[in-house]
Short mmCIF file of C-alpha atoms in Angstrom, two decimals:
data_model
loop_
_atom_site.label_atom_id
_atom_site.label_comp_id
_atom_site.label_asym_id
_atom_site.label_seq_id
_atom_site.Cartn_x
_atom_site.Cartn_y
_atom_site.Cartn_z
CA UNK A 1 -48.54 -50.78 19.33
CA UNK A 2 -45.91 -48.19 19.89
CA UNK A 3 -42.85 -48.37 17.31
CA UNK A 4 -39.88 -49.89 19.11
CA UNK A 5 -37.05 -47.48 18.57
CA UNK A 6 -33.32 -48.45 19.57
CA UNK A 7 -32.20 -45.81 22.17
CA UNK A 8 -28.68 -45.85 21.29
CA UNK A 9 -29.38 -45.65 17.53
CA UNK A 10 -31.69 -42.69 18.08
CA UNK A 11 -28.99 -41.10 19.90
CA UNK A 12 -26.25 -41.75 16.84
CA UNK A 13 -28.80 -40.20 14.62
CA UNK A 14 -29.22 -37.15 16.33
CA UNK A 15 -25.31 -36.80 16.92
CA UNK A 16 -25.10 -37.22 13.21
CA UNK A 17 -27.92 -34.36 12.62
CA UNK A 18 -25.56 -32.31 14.84
CA UNK A 19 -22.61 -32.73 12.66
CA UNK A 20 -24.34 -31.79 9.60
CA UNK A 21 -25.86 -28.74 11.46
CA UNK A 22 -22.25 -27.62 12.66
CA UNK A 23 -20.93 -28.49 9.15
CA UNK A 24 -23.43 -26.30 7.34
CA UNK A 25 -24.02 -23.17 9.86
CA UNK A 26 -20.71 -23.57 12.19
CA UNK A 27 -21.08 -24.01 16.00
CA UNK A 28 -23.28 -20.80 16.05
CA UNK A 29 -26.02 -22.80 14.33
CA UNK A 30 -25.77 -25.63 16.71
CA UNK A 31 -28.93 -24.91 18.58
CA UNK A 32 -31.25 -27.46 19.94
CA UNK A 33 -33.99 -26.11 17.79
CA UNK A 34 -31.79 -26.53 14.49
CA UNK A 35 -30.62 -29.95 15.65
CA UNK A 36 -33.83 -31.17 16.15
CA UNK A 37 -35.14 -29.94 12.80
CA UNK A 38 -32.21 -31.41 11.03
CA UNK A 39 -32.77 -34.82 12.86
CA UNK A 40 -36.76 -34.86 11.93
CA UNK A 41 -37.68 -34.79 15.71
CA UNK A 42 -39.58 -32.33 17.79
CA UNK A 43 -37.88 -30.39 20.44
CA UNK A 44 -39.61 -32.81 23.11
CA UNK A 45 -38.32 -35.78 21.45
CA UNK A 46 -34.91 -34.42 21.18
CA UNK A 47 -34.85 -33.22 24.91
CA UNK A 48 -36.03 -36.96 25.82
CA UNK A 49 -32.39 -38.02 24.58
CA UNK A 50 -30.24 -35.08 25.35
CA UNK A 51 -31.70 -32.56 28.17
CA UNK A 52 -29.06 -29.74 27.26
CA UNK A 53 -27.16 -28.76 24.34
CA UNK A 54 -23.93 -29.20 25.87
CA UNK A 55 -24.64 -32.98 26.88
CA UNK A 56 -25.84 -33.16 22.96
CA UNK A 57 -22.51 -31.72 21.71
CA UNK A 58 -20.10 -33.80 23.98
CA UNK A 59 -22.16 -36.95 22.94
CA UNK A 60 -21.57 -35.91 19.32
CA UNK A 61 -17.72 -35.62 19.92
CA UNK A 62 -17.55 -38.66 21.71
CA UNK A 63 -18.80 -40.65 18.85
CA UNK A 64 -16.46 -38.92 16.43
CA UNK A 65 -13.57 -40.18 18.82
CA UNK A 66 -14.97 -43.60 19.25
CA UNK A 67 -15.23 -44.33 15.71
CA UNK A 68 -11.84 -43.20 14.92
CA UNK A 69 -10.58 -45.46 17.94
CA UNK A 70 -12.44 -48.19 16.34
CA UNK A 71 -11.04 -47.74 12.78
CA UNK A 72 -7.35 -47.41 14.49
CA UNK A 73 -7.67 -50.52 16.20
CA UNK A 74 -8.84 -52.44 13.32
CA UNK A 75 -5.62 -51.12 11.59
CA UNK A 76 -3.42 -52.12 14.74
CA UNK A 77 -4.84 -55.64 14.69
CA UNK A 78 -4.46 -56.41 11.03
CA UNK A 79 -1.59 -58.21 9.39
CA UNK A 80 -0.05 -55.52 7.57
CA UNK A 81 3.84 -54.89 7.88
CA UNK A 82 4.78 -52.67 10.97
CA UNK A 83 5.70 -49.46 8.69
CA UNK A 84 2.57 -49.83 6.47
CA UNK A 85 0.77 -50.24 9.68
CA UNK A 86 1.97 -47.08 11.13
CA UNK A 87 1.38 -45.02 8.15
CA UNK A 88 -2.31 -46.35 7.57
CA UNK A 89 -2.66 -45.11 11.14
CA UNK A 90 -1.28 -42.06 10.54
CA UNK A 91 -3.69 -41.56 7.67
CA UNK A 92 -6.78 -42.45 9.60
CA UNK A 93 -6.18 -38.97 11.70
CA UNK A 94 -6.37 -36.96 8.67
CA UNK A 95 -9.39 -35.92 6.63
CA UNK A 96 -8.96 -38.09 3.51
CA UNK A 97 -12.68 -38.38 2.56
CA UNK A 98 -15.75 -36.10 3.19
CA UNK A 99 -16.71 -37.97 6.33
CA UNK A 100 -13.68 -37.63 7.83
CA UNK A 101 -13.43 -34.05 6.79
CA UNK A 102 -16.79 -33.53 8.60
CA UNK A 103 -15.51 -35.27 11.66
CA UNK A 104 -12.47 -32.97 11.85
CA UNK A 105 -14.37 -29.73 11.23
CA UNK A 106 -16.73 -30.59 14.04
CA UNK A 107 -13.90 -31.38 16.17
CA UNK A 108 -11.95 -28.12 15.57
CA UNK A 109 -15.28 -26.12 15.93
CA UNK A 110 -16.25 -27.88 19.21
CA UNK A 111 -12.53 -27.59 20.48
CA UNK A 112 -12.71 -23.70 20.03
CA UNK A 113 -16.39 -23.46 21.24
CA UNK A 114 -15.58 -25.40 24.55
CA UNK A 115 -12.38 -23.01 25.27
CA UNK A 116 -14.97 -20.31 26.45
CA UNK A 117 -17.19 -22.51 28.37
CA UNK A 118 -15.34 -23.92 31.26
CA UNK A 119 -18.30 -25.91 32.37
CA UNK A 120 -18.34 -28.18 29.49
CA UNK A 121 -16.14 -31.28 29.29
CA UNK A 122 -12.49 -30.88 28.51
CA UNK A 123 -12.47 -31.61 24.83
CA UNK A 124 -8.75 -30.95 24.57
CA UNK A 125 -7.68 -34.26 25.72
CA UNK A 126 -8.70 -36.19 22.54
CA UNK A 127 -6.17 -38.85 23.00
CA UNK A 128 -4.18 -38.38 20.15
CA UNK A 129 -0.79 -37.34 21.85
CA UNK A 130 -0.93 -40.54 23.58
CA UNK A 131 -1.82 -42.17 20.54
CA UNK A 132 1.31 -40.66 18.83
CA UNK A 133 3.37 -41.66 22.17
CA UNK A 134 2.02 -45.30 21.44
CA UNK A 135 3.40 -45.36 17.96
CA UNK A 136 6.52 -44.22 18.62
CA UNK A 137 6.92 -46.53 21.27
CA UNK A 138 5.80 -49.45 18.81
CA UNK A 139 8.25 -48.05 16.57
CA UNK A 140 10.97 -47.98 18.95
CA UNK A 141 10.03 -51.48 20.19
CA UNK A 142 10.13 -52.87 16.63
CA UNK A 143 13.76 -51.42 16.06
CA UNK A 144 12.31 -49.16 13.37
CA UNK A 145 13.48 -45.79 14.49
CA UNK A 146 16.79 -44.28 13.58
CA UNK A 147 19.58 -43.95 16.14
CA UNK A 148 19.66 -40.90 18.48
CA UNK A 149 16.08 -39.80 17.95
CA UNK A 150 14.52 -38.08 20.96
CA UNK A 151 11.41 -40.14 21.42
CA UNK A 152 9.67 -37.28 23.20
CA UNK A 153 10.36 -34.64 20.49
CA UNK A 154 9.61 -36.97 17.83
CA UNK A 155 6.05 -37.76 19.67
CA UNK A 156 5.28 -34.17 19.90
CA UNK A 157 6.64 -33.33 16.27
CA UNK A 158 4.58 -36.10 14.80
CA UNK A 159 1.64 -35.07 16.60
CA UNK A 160 2.04 -31.43 15.46
CA UNK A 161 2.57 -32.54 11.86
CA UNK A 162 -0.75 -34.65 11.88
CA UNK A 163 -2.99 -32.04 13.24
CA UNK A 164 -1.50 -29.20 11.13
CA UNK A 165 -1.72 -31.33 7.81
CA UNK A 166 -5.42 -31.95 9.07
CA UNK A 167 -6.25 -28.32 9.61
CA UNK A 168 -4.74 -27.39 6.17
CA UNK A 169 -6.50 -30.16 4.50
CA UNK A 170 -9.80 -28.71 5.56
CA UNK A 171 -8.91 -25.09 4.81
CA UNK A 172 -7.16 -25.57 1.64
CA UNK A 173 -8.26 -28.73 0.12
CA UNK A 174 -7.08 -28.01 -3.25
CA UNK A 175 -3.38 -27.96 -2.61
CA UNK A 176 -3.41 -30.31 0.44
CA UNK A 177 -5.37 -33.27 -1.29
CA UNK A 178 -4.97 -37.02 -0.59
CA UNK A 179 -1.76 -37.32 -2.58
CA UNK A 180 -0.36 -34.46 -0.98
CA UNK A 181 -1.05 -35.85 2.52
CA UNK A 182 0.05 -39.15 1.64
CA UNK A 183 3.52 -37.76 0.41
CA UNK A 184 4.16 -35.59 3.32
CA UNK A 185 3.46 -38.43 5.88
CA UNK A 186 5.33 -41.07 4.14
CA UNK A 187 8.08 -38.72 3.96
CA UNK A 188 8.06 -38.23 7.61
CA UNK A 189 7.75 -41.64 8.27
CA UNK A 190 11.08 -42.55 5.98
CA UNK A 191 12.61 -39.53 7.75
CA UNK A 192 12.35 -41.05 11.40
CA UNK A 193 13.11 -44.64 10.16
CA UNK A 194 16.31 -46.35 10.14
CA UNK A 195 16.92 -47.13 6.49
CA UNK A 196 16.57 -50.66 4.82
CA UNK B 1 -11.89 23.12 19.95
CA UNK B 2 -12.82 19.33 19.47
CA UNK B 3 -10.13 16.86 20.30
CA UNK B 4 -8.18 15.38 17.23
CA UNK B 5 -7.96 11.69 17.17
CA UNK B 6 -5.92 9.88 14.63
CA UNK B 7 -8.08 7.77 12.44
CA UNK B 8 -5.69 5.15 12.06
CA UNK B 9 -5.05 4.84 15.70
CA UNK B 10 -8.43 4.96 16.43
CA UNK B 11 -9.11 1.95 14.20
CA UNK B 12 -6.30 -0.20 15.66
CA UNK B 13 -7.68 0.89 19.01
CA UNK B 14 -11.11 -0.68 18.05
CA UNK B 15 -9.25 -3.79 16.49
CA UNK B 16 -7.46 -4.55 19.57
CA UNK B 17 -10.72 -4.37 21.62
CA UNK B 18 -11.97 -6.69 19.02
CA UNK B 19 -9.33 -9.18 19.82
CA UNK B 20 -9.98 -8.96 23.44
CA UNK B 21 -13.56 -9.78 22.97
CA UNK B 22 -12.85 -12.78 20.86
CA UNK B 23 -10.45 -13.92 23.41
CA UNK B 24 -12.83 -13.62 26.61
CA UNK B 25 -16.11 -14.43 24.81
CA UNK B 26 -15.21 -16.23 21.42
CA UNK B 27 -16.17 -15.29 18.17
CA UNK B 28 -19.93 -15.61 19.23
CA UNK B 29 -19.42 -12.77 21.73
CA UNK B 30 -17.87 -10.50 18.68
CA UNK B 31 -21.01 -8.40 18.23
CA UNK B 32 -20.51 -4.67 17.31
CA UNK B 33 -22.17 -3.79 20.45
CA UNK B 34 -19.80 -5.95 22.72
CA UNK B 35 -16.76 -4.37 20.87
CA UNK B 36 -18.06 -0.92 21.21
CA UNK B 37 -18.41 -1.50 24.77
CA UNK B 38 -14.94 -2.85 25.31
CA UNK B 39 -13.30 -0.01 23.06
CA UNK B 40 -15.15 2.44 25.24
CA UNK B 41 -17.03 3.83 22.50
CA UNK B 42 -20.57 4.50 21.43
CA UNK B 43 -22.31 2.37 18.52
CA UNK B 44 -22.48 5.43 16.50
CA UNK B 45 -18.65 6.07 17.04
CA UNK B 46 -17.77 2.53 16.26
CA UNK B 47 -19.93 2.73 13.17
CA UNK B 48 -18.05 5.93 12.17
CA UNK B 49 -14.91 3.53 11.58
CA UNK B 50 -16.37 0.45 10.63
CA UNK B 51 -19.93 0.26 9.00
CA UNK B 52 -20.14 -3.63 9.28
CA UNK B 53 -19.00 -6.32 11.94
CA UNK B 54 -17.39 -8.09 8.77
CA UNK B 55 -15.53 -5.15 8.05
CA UNK B 56 -14.40 -4.87 11.47
CA UNK B 57 -13.34 -8.30 11.84
CA UNK B 58 -11.39 -8.40 8.49
CA UNK B 59 -9.26 -5.21 9.77
CA UNK B 60 -8.59 -6.77 12.91
CA UNK B 61 -7.25 -9.90 11.24
CA UNK B 62 -5.35 -7.77 8.68
CA UNK B 63 -3.53 -5.90 11.62
CA UNK B 64 -2.45 -9.39 13.12
CA UNK B 65 -1.00 -10.38 9.84
CA UNK B 66 0.62 -6.97 9.15
CA UNK B 67 2.32 -6.99 12.66
CA UNK B 68 3.58 -10.43 12.16
CA UNK B 69 5.06 -9.66 8.87
CA UNK B 70 6.59 -6.63 10.35
CA UNK B 71 8.33 -8.66 12.94
CA UNK B 72 9.65 -11.18 10.32
CA UNK B 73 10.99 -8.63 8.05
CA UNK B 74 13.03 -7.23 10.90
CA UNK B 75 14.43 -10.73 11.38
CA UNK B 76 14.96 -11.19 7.90
CA UNK B 77 17.33 -7.86 7.69
CA UNK B 78 19.16 -8.85 10.85
CA UNK B 79 22.74 -9.74 10.90
CA UNK B 80 21.99 -13.22 12.44
CA UNK B 81 23.62 -16.05 10.75
CA UNK B 82 21.29 -17.84 8.07
CA UNK B 83 20.20 -20.67 10.47
CA UNK B 84 19.43 -18.57 13.38
CA UNK B 85 17.45 -16.50 11.19
CA UNK B 86 15.69 -19.22 10.04
CA UNK B 87 14.55 -20.65 13.37
CA UNK B 88 13.74 -17.08 14.66
CA UNK B 89 11.31 -16.54 11.76
CA UNK B 90 9.91 -19.97 12.69
CA UNK B 91 9.50 -18.81 16.17
CA UNK B 92 7.58 -15.78 15.10
CA UNK B 93 4.66 -17.92 13.69
CA UNK B 94 3.94 -19.67 16.92
CA UNK B 95 2.38 -18.46 20.15
CA UNK B 96 5.46 -17.98 22.55
CA UNK B 97 3.85 -15.16 24.76
CA UNK B 98 0.66 -13.84 25.92
CA UNK B 99 0.16 -11.51 23.00
CA UNK B 100 0.85 -14.01 20.15
CA UNK B 101 -1.26 -16.37 21.89
CA UNK B 102 -4.09 -13.82 21.61
CA UNK B 103 -3.37 -13.02 17.86
CA UNK B 104 -3.33 -16.80 17.39
CA UNK B 105 -6.48 -17.57 18.94
CA UNK B 106 -8.19 -14.82 16.98
CA UNK B 107 -6.71 -16.01 13.96
CA UNK B 108 -8.28 -19.69 14.55
CA UNK B 109 -11.58 -18.46 15.70
CA UNK B 110 -11.83 -16.01 12.59
CA UNK B 111 -10.71 -18.56 10.11
CA UNK B 112 -13.52 -21.14 11.21
CA UNK B 113 -15.93 -18.15 11.59
CA UNK B 114 -15.36 -17.29 7.86
CA UNK B 115 -15.74 -20.74 6.34
CA UNK B 116 -19.45 -20.44 6.95
CA UNK B 117 -19.79 -16.70 5.59
CA UNK B 118 -19.08 -16.94 1.81
CA UNK B 119 -19.20 -13.15 1.39
CA UNK B 120 -16.44 -12.39 3.99
CA UNK B 121 -12.91 -12.09 2.74
CA UNK B 122 -10.97 -15.41 2.11
CA UNK B 123 -9.06 -15.44 5.56
CA UNK B 124 -7.77 -18.67 4.54
CA UNK B 125 -4.84 -17.21 2.62
CA UNK B 126 -2.97 -15.79 5.14
CA UNK B 127 0.52 -16.02 3.40
CA UNK B 128 2.26 -18.44 5.48
CA UNK B 129 2.53 -21.16 2.95
CA UNK B 130 4.02 -18.68 0.76
CA UNK B 131 6.59 -17.58 3.49
CA UNK B 132 7.45 -21.13 4.21
CA UNK B 133 8.25 -21.53 0.64
CA UNK B 134 10.38 -18.39 0.85
CA UNK B 135 12.28 -19.93 3.86
CA UNK B 136 13.13 -23.30 2.14
CA UNK B 137 14.15 -21.55 -1.13
CA UNK B 138 16.38 -19.23 0.88
CA UNK B 139 17.97 -22.41 2.85
CA UNK B 140 18.22 -24.12 -0.55
CA UNK B 141 19.99 -20.83 -2.08
CA UNK B 142 22.29 -21.09 0.85
CA UNK B 143 23.26 -24.67 0.43
CA UNK B 144 22.02 -25.49 3.77
CA UNK B 145 19.63 -28.36 2.84
CA UNK B 146 20.39 -31.78 2.75
CA UNK B 147 20.76 -33.68 -0.48
CA UNK B 148 17.78 -35.34 -2.13
CA UNK B 149 15.08 -33.33 -0.26
CA UNK B 150 11.92 -32.67 -2.06
CA UNK B 151 11.37 -28.96 -1.52
CA UNK B 152 7.56 -29.04 -2.19
CA UNK B 153 7.10 -31.83 0.36
CA UNK B 154 9.31 -30.03 2.92
CA UNK B 155 7.56 -26.97 2.72
CA UNK B 156 4.21 -28.43 3.23
CA UNK B 157 5.72 -30.36 6.12
CA UNK B 158 7.10 -27.12 7.61
CA UNK B 159 3.87 -25.46 7.25
CA UNK B 160 1.94 -28.45 8.92
CA UNK B 161 4.62 -28.62 11.77
CA UNK B 162 4.44 -24.98 12.63
CA UNK B 163 0.39 -24.46 12.42
CA UNK B 164 0.12 -27.87 14.64
CA UNK B 165 2.55 -26.81 16.96
CA UNK B 166 0.67 -23.38 17.33
CA UNK B 167 -2.56 -24.84 17.88
CA UNK B 168 -1.29 -27.35 20.37
CA UNK B 169 0.55 -24.42 22.04
CA UNK B 170 -2.92 -22.67 22.36
CA UNK B 171 -4.92 -25.94 23.63
CA UNK B 172 -2.11 -27.67 25.67
CA UNK B 173 0.17 -25.03 27.15
CA UNK B 174 1.38 -26.70 29.74
CA UNK B 175 2.99 -29.40 27.86
CA UNK B 176 3.69 -27.30 24.84
CA UNK B 177 5.43 -24.57 26.44
CA UNK B 178 8.18 -22.45 25.26
CA UNK B 179 11.05 -24.87 25.74
CA UNK B 180 9.13 -27.75 23.97
CA UNK B 181 8.22 -25.59 20.91
CA UNK B 182 11.77 -24.37 20.34
CA UNK B 183 13.08 -28.04 21.02
CA UNK B 184 10.52 -29.38 18.27
CA UNK B 185 11.44 -26.64 15.80
CA UNK B 186 15.30 -26.60 16.14
CA UNK B 187 15.19 -30.13 16.14
CA UNK B 188 13.02 -30.14 12.63
CA UNK B 189 15.55 -27.43 11.25
CA UNK B 190 18.47 -29.76 12.01
CA UNK B 191 16.86 -32.67 10.45
CA UNK B 192 16.60 -30.96 7.19
CA UNK B 193 19.95 -29.13 7.12
CA UNK B 194 23.11 -30.88 5.82
CA UNK B 195 25.32 -31.61 8.58
CA UNK B 196 28.29 -29.27 9.61
#
């Protein structure tokens, strides 16, 4: 009797192999051949799940995004006080551990890779700007923001700050470590929140 | 009589061809062969100036950095009032025009490319963090900063904000346009400056 393999699970397994390959060898190494080897599959078996390299890369990216979204929704629905909720969501978007470091690296590699491939899905709209807008609106709704803040500018600024510190955490992990990231993000949160 | 060619000028010409190739084809296309073609040189002639691809890439990157440093020094030595000086230096570090857009793109591509090549020069220390520190120190020295600011955190924050907005200007140029970038950076400057 043939072994039953969950299709979705197998696709996730391949996506994870894809991340490891990108992480170790960069986007250049993310060939179907290398990914099949890393996943312990034959080329034919891999092609059964993904017929092109681009299809595979898009799936691997989407998995990163779905997992992050899931983590953020959990925080949003938790019982934390509003300000802690905001800070924790912000912290979800920066690489504080090895796993998220890997996700972020793949995201950056993929984003720059697809810039020169017009036929691939548009990876640039990862929904983080929209997420930042929601955070600022939430804070506004809960009367947390300082008076006279320009919400649009604050949204853009928060988005830049988070992606900037994320990229620095990847490139200069010694200086931009967990404590540093937390200090910068809480300081920023305090700076836009009304006092008391 | 053989044509005299200025060695440095020829190297700069090749570096600029390198940028164009990276810009159009990504890091993947930045082969010595493609760069020679773009520069209108034979492979042999190109190898006369740069014996390896890495040597060429490192030179092209250094040229970006040197040109940015030069522009910043000119602003630093100008007669502008301190706050305008700071804002103008910040604006030099983000892609406000086509040329700087290209420089930034090459910088990002190169930075991620070299992450997986341990033998290549460390591109990650591009001196911008040190530059941010100087800006904050300058502001402190001129009594421009608000009281009770943590200078180290403000340095890290400014650095993240500038690189974050730079990357967004590359990826989402319609929303993150010149006006938007200026608005975010002046707002940030105002937010750390003492009033009046």
